[in-house]
CSV table of C-alpha atoms in Angstrom, one decimal:
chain,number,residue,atom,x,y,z
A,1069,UNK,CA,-43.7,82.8,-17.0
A,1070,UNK,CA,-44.6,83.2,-13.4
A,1071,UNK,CA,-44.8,80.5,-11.2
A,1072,UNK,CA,-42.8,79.1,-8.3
A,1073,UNK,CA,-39.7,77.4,-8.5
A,1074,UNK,CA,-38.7,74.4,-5.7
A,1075,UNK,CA,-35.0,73.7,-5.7
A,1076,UNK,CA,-33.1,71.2,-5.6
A,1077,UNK,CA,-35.8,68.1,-7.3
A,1078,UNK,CA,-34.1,66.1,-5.0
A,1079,UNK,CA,-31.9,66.6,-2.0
A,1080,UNK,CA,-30.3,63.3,0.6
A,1081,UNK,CA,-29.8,64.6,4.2
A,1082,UNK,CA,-27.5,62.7,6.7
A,1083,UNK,CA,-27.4,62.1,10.2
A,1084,UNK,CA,-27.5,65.4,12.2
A,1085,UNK,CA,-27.3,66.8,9.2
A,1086,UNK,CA,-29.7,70.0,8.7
A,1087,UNK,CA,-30.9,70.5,5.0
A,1088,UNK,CA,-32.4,73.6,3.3
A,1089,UNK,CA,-35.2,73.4,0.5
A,1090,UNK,CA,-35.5,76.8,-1.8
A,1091,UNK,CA,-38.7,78.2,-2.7
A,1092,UNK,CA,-39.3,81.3,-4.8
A,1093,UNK,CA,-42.1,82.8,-6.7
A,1094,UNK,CA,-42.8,85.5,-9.3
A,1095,UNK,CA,-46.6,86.0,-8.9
A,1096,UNK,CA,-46.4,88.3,-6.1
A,1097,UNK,CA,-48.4,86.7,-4.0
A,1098,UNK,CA,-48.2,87.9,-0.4
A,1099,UNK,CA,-48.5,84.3,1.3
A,1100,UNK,CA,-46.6,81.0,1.3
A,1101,UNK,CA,-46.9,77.7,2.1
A,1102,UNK,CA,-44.5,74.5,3.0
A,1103,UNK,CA,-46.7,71.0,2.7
A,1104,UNK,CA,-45.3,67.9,3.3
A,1105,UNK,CA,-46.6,64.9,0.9
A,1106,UNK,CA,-46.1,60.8,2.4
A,1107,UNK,CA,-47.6,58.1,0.5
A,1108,UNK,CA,-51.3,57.9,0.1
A,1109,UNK,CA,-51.8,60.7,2.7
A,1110,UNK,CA,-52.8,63.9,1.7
A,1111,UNK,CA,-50.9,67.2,2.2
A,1112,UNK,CA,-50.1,68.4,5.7
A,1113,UNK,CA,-49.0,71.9,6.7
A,1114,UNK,CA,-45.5,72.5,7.9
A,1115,UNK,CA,-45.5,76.7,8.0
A,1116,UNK,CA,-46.8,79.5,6.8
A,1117,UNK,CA,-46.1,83.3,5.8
A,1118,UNK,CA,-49.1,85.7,5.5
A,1119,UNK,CA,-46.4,88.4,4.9
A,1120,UNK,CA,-42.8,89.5,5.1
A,1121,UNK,CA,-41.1,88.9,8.1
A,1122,UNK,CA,-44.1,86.7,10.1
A,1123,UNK,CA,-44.9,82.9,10.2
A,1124,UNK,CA,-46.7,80.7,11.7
A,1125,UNK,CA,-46.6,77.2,13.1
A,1126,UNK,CA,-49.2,75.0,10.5
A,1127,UNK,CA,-49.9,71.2,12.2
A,1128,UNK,CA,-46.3,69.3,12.1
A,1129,UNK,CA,-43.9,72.5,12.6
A,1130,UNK,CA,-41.8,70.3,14.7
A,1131,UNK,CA,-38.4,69.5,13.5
A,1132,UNK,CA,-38.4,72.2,10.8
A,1133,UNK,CA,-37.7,76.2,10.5
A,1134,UNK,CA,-38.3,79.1,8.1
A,1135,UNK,CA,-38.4,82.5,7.3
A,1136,UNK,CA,-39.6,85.1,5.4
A,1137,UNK,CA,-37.3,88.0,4.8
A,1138,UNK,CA,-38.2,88.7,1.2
A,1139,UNK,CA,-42.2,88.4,-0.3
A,1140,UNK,CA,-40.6,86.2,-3.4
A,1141,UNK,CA,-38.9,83.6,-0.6
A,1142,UNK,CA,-39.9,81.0,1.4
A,1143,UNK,CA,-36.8,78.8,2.6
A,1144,UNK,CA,-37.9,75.8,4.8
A,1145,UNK,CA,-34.6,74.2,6.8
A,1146,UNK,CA,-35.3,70.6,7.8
A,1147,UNK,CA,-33.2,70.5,10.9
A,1148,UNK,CA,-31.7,67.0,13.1
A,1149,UNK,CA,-34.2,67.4,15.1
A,1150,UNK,CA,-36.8,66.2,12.5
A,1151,UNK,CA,-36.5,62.2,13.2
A,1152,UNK,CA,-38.7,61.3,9.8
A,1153,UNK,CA,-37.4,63.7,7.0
A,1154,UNK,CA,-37.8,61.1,4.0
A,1155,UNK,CA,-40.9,63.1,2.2
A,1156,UNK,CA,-42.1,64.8,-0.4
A,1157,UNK,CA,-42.1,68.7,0.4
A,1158,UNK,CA,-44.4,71.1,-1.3
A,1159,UNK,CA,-44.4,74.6,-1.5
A,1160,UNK,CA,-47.2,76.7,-2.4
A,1161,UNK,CA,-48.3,80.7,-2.7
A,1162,UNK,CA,-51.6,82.4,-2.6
A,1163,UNK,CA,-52.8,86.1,-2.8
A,1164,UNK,CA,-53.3,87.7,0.7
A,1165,UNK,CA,-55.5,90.1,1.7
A,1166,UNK,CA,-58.2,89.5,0.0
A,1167,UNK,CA,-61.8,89.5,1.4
A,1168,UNK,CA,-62.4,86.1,0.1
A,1169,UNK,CA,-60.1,82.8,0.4
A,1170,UNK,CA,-57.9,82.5,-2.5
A,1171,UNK,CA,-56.4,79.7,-4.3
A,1172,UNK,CA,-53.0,78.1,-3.9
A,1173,UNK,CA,-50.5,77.6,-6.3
A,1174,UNK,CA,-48.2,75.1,-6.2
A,1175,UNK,CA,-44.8,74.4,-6.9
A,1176,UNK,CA,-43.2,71.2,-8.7
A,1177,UNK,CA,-41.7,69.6,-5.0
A,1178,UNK,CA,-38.6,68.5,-3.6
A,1179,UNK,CA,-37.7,65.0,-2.5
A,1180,UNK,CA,-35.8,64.4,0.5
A,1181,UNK,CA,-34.4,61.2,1.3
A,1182,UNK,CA,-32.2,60.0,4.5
A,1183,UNK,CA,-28.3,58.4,3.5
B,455,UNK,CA,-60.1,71.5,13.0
B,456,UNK,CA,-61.4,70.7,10.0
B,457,UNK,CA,-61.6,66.8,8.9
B,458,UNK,CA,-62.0,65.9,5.4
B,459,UNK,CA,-62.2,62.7,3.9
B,460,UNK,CA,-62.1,61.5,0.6
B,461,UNK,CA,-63.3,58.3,-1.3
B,462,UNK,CA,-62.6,56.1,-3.2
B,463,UNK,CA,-58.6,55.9,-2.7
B,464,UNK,CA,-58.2,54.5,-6.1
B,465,UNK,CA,-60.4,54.8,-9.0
B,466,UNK,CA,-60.5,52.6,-12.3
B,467,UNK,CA,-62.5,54.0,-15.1
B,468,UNK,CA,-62.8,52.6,-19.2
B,469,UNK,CA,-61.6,56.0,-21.4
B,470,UNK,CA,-64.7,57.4,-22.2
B,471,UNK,CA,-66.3,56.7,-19.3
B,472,UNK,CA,-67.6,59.1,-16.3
B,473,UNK,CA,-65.8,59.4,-12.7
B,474,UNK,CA,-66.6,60.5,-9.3
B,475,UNK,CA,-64.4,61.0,-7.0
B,476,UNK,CA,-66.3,62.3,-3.0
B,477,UNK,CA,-65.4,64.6,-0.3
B,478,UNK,CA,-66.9,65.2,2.9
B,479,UNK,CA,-66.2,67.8,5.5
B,480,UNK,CA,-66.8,68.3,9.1
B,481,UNK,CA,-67.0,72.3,9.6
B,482,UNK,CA,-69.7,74.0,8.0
B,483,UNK,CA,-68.0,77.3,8.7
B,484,UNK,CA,-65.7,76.1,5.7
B,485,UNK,CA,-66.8,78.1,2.4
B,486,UNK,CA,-64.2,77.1,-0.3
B,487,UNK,CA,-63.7,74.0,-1.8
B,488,UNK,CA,-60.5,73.6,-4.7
B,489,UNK,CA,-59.6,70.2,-6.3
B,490,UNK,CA,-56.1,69.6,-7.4
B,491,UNK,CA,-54.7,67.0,-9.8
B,492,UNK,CA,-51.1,66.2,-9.3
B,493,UNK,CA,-49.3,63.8,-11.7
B,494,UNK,CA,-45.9,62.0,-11.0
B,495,UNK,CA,-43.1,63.8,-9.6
B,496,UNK,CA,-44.9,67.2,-10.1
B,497,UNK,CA,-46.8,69.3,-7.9
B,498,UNK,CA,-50.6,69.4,-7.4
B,499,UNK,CA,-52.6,72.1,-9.9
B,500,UNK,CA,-55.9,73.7,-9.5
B,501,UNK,CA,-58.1,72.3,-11.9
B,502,UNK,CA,-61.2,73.3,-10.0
B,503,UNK,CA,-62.9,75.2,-7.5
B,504,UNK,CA,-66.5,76.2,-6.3
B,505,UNK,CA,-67.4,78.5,-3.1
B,506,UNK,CA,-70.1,78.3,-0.6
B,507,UNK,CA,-72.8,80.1,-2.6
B,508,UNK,CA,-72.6,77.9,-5.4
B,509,UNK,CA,-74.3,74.6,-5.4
B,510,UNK,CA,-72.4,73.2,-9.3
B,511,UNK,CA,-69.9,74.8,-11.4
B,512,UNK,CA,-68.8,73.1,-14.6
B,513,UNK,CA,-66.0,73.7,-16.6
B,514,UNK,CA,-65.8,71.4,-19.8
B,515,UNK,CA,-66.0,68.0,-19.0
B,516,UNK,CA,-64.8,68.5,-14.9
B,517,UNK,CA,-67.6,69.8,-12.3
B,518,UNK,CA,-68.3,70.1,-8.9
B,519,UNK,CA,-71.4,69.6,-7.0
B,520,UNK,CA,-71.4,71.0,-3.4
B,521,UNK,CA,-74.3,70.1,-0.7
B,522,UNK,CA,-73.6,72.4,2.4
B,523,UNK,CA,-76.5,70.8,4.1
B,524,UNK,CA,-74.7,67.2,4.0
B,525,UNK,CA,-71.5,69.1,4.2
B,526,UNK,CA,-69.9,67.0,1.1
B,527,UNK,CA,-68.6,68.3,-3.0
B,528,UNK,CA,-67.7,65.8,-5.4
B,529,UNK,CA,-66.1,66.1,-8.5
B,530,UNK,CA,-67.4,64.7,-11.7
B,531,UNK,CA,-64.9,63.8,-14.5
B,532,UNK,CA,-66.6,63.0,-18.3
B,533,UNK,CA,-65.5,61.9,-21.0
B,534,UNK,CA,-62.5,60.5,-19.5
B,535,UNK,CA,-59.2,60.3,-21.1
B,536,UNK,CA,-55.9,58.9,-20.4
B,537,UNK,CA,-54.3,61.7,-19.7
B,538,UNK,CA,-56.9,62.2,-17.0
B,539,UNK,CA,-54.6,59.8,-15.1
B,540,UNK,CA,-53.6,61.2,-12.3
B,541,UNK,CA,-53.9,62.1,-8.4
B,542,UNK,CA,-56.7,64.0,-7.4
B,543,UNK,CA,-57.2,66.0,-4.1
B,544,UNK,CA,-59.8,68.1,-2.6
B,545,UNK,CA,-60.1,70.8,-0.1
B,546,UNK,CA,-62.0,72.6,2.0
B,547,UNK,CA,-61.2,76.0,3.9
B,548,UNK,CA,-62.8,78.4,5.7
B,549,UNK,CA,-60.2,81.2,5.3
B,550,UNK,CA,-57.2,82.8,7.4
B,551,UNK,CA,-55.1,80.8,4.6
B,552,UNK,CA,-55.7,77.3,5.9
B,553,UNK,CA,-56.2,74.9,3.5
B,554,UNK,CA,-57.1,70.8,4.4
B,555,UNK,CA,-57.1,68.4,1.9
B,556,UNK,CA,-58.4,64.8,1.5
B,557,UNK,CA,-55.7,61.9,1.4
B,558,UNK,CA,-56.4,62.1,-2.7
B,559,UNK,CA,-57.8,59.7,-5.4
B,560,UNK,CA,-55.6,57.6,-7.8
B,561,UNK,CA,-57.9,57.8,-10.8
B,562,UNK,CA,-56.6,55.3,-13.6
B,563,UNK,CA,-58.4,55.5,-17.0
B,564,UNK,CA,-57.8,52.5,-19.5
B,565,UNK,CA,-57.5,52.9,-23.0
């Protein structure tokens, strides 16, 4: 079936420690999305890819990196410099290109916790 | 940027009965308007979604209601059922891939 696949379900992250959250999907779609979920807040956007090889900053880039080599994946690394990490992280894929906005798909999440 | 907010943050409905769950939105350039229900531990899906030149789509018993004047859409749940249970978010975007959502809806429905 296609969809996209978050991995791992949940991942602990120490001090000064950077972590790396997997995101791949088969529904080749051309962009991708990283969200990060707190409690009772809504989703806000981390990066995203509108193609291969190109990001951009979304409204809390700081702390975290990605990239884009392939169209199927989207890694996002949480790096030491991100003081907060303990979330819920989202990632999400839409068709590009297109004359009007398309949905977003979403994939299952990964939650990161400090040790 | 865009602004949305959503109301109520917690919902508590008897099965069977209707819910509402409100959005507003502050740019009227924004022309597309998803809602999302997420349950625990699992990412949000599209259950919904209505464009600018639409004023009500239904589908079943979910459907949204958009007034572009008032710049708010609200979805409209019937015949509730537990499984209905869930977070729900809305959206708005006005394209270029940027999508803002509400801080979502905990909808309860009681057998």
């Amino acid at each position: 079936d296609g969809g996209i696949t978050q991995s791992p379900k949940y991942l602990f992250r120490k001090e000064g420690q950077n972590v790396t959250l997997s995101c791949e999907q088969n529904l080749n779609h051309d962009a991708m999305y990283w969200y990060r979920q707190d409690p009772g807040q809504g989703l806000r956007l981390i990066y995203y890819s509108q193609i291969v090889n190109d990001f951009q900053k979304g409204d809390i880039a700081e702390g975290y990196s990605v990239s884009r080599e392939k169209k199927e994946s989207f890694p996002l690394t949480v790096t030491s410099a991100q003081k907060n990490p303990t979330a819920f992280y989202l990632c999400a894929s839409s068709m590009g290109g297109q004359t009007h906005v398309q949905p977003q798909h979403f994939g299952d999440g990964t939650r990161l916790s400090i040790l | 940027g865009e602004n949305v907010e959503q109301h109520p943050s917690t919902l508590s409905v008897q099965e069977g009965d209707s819910a509402v769950i409100k959005c507003t939105y502050s740019d009227s350039a924004s022309n597309y308007f998803p809602w999302y229900k997420q349950e625990l531990g699992k990412g949000p899906q599209l259950i919904i979604d209505i464009r600018s030149n639409v004023g009500e789509k239904k589908d079943q018993r979910i459907a949204v209601t958009l007034n572009k004047t008032a710049k708010h859409f609200s979805l409209h749940i019937t015949e509730t059922q537990p499984e209905d249970s869930a977070v729900y978010f809305c959206a708005a975007s006005k394209g270029f891939n940027k999508f803002y959502f509400g801080s979502g809806t905990k909808l309860n429905v009681k057998p």
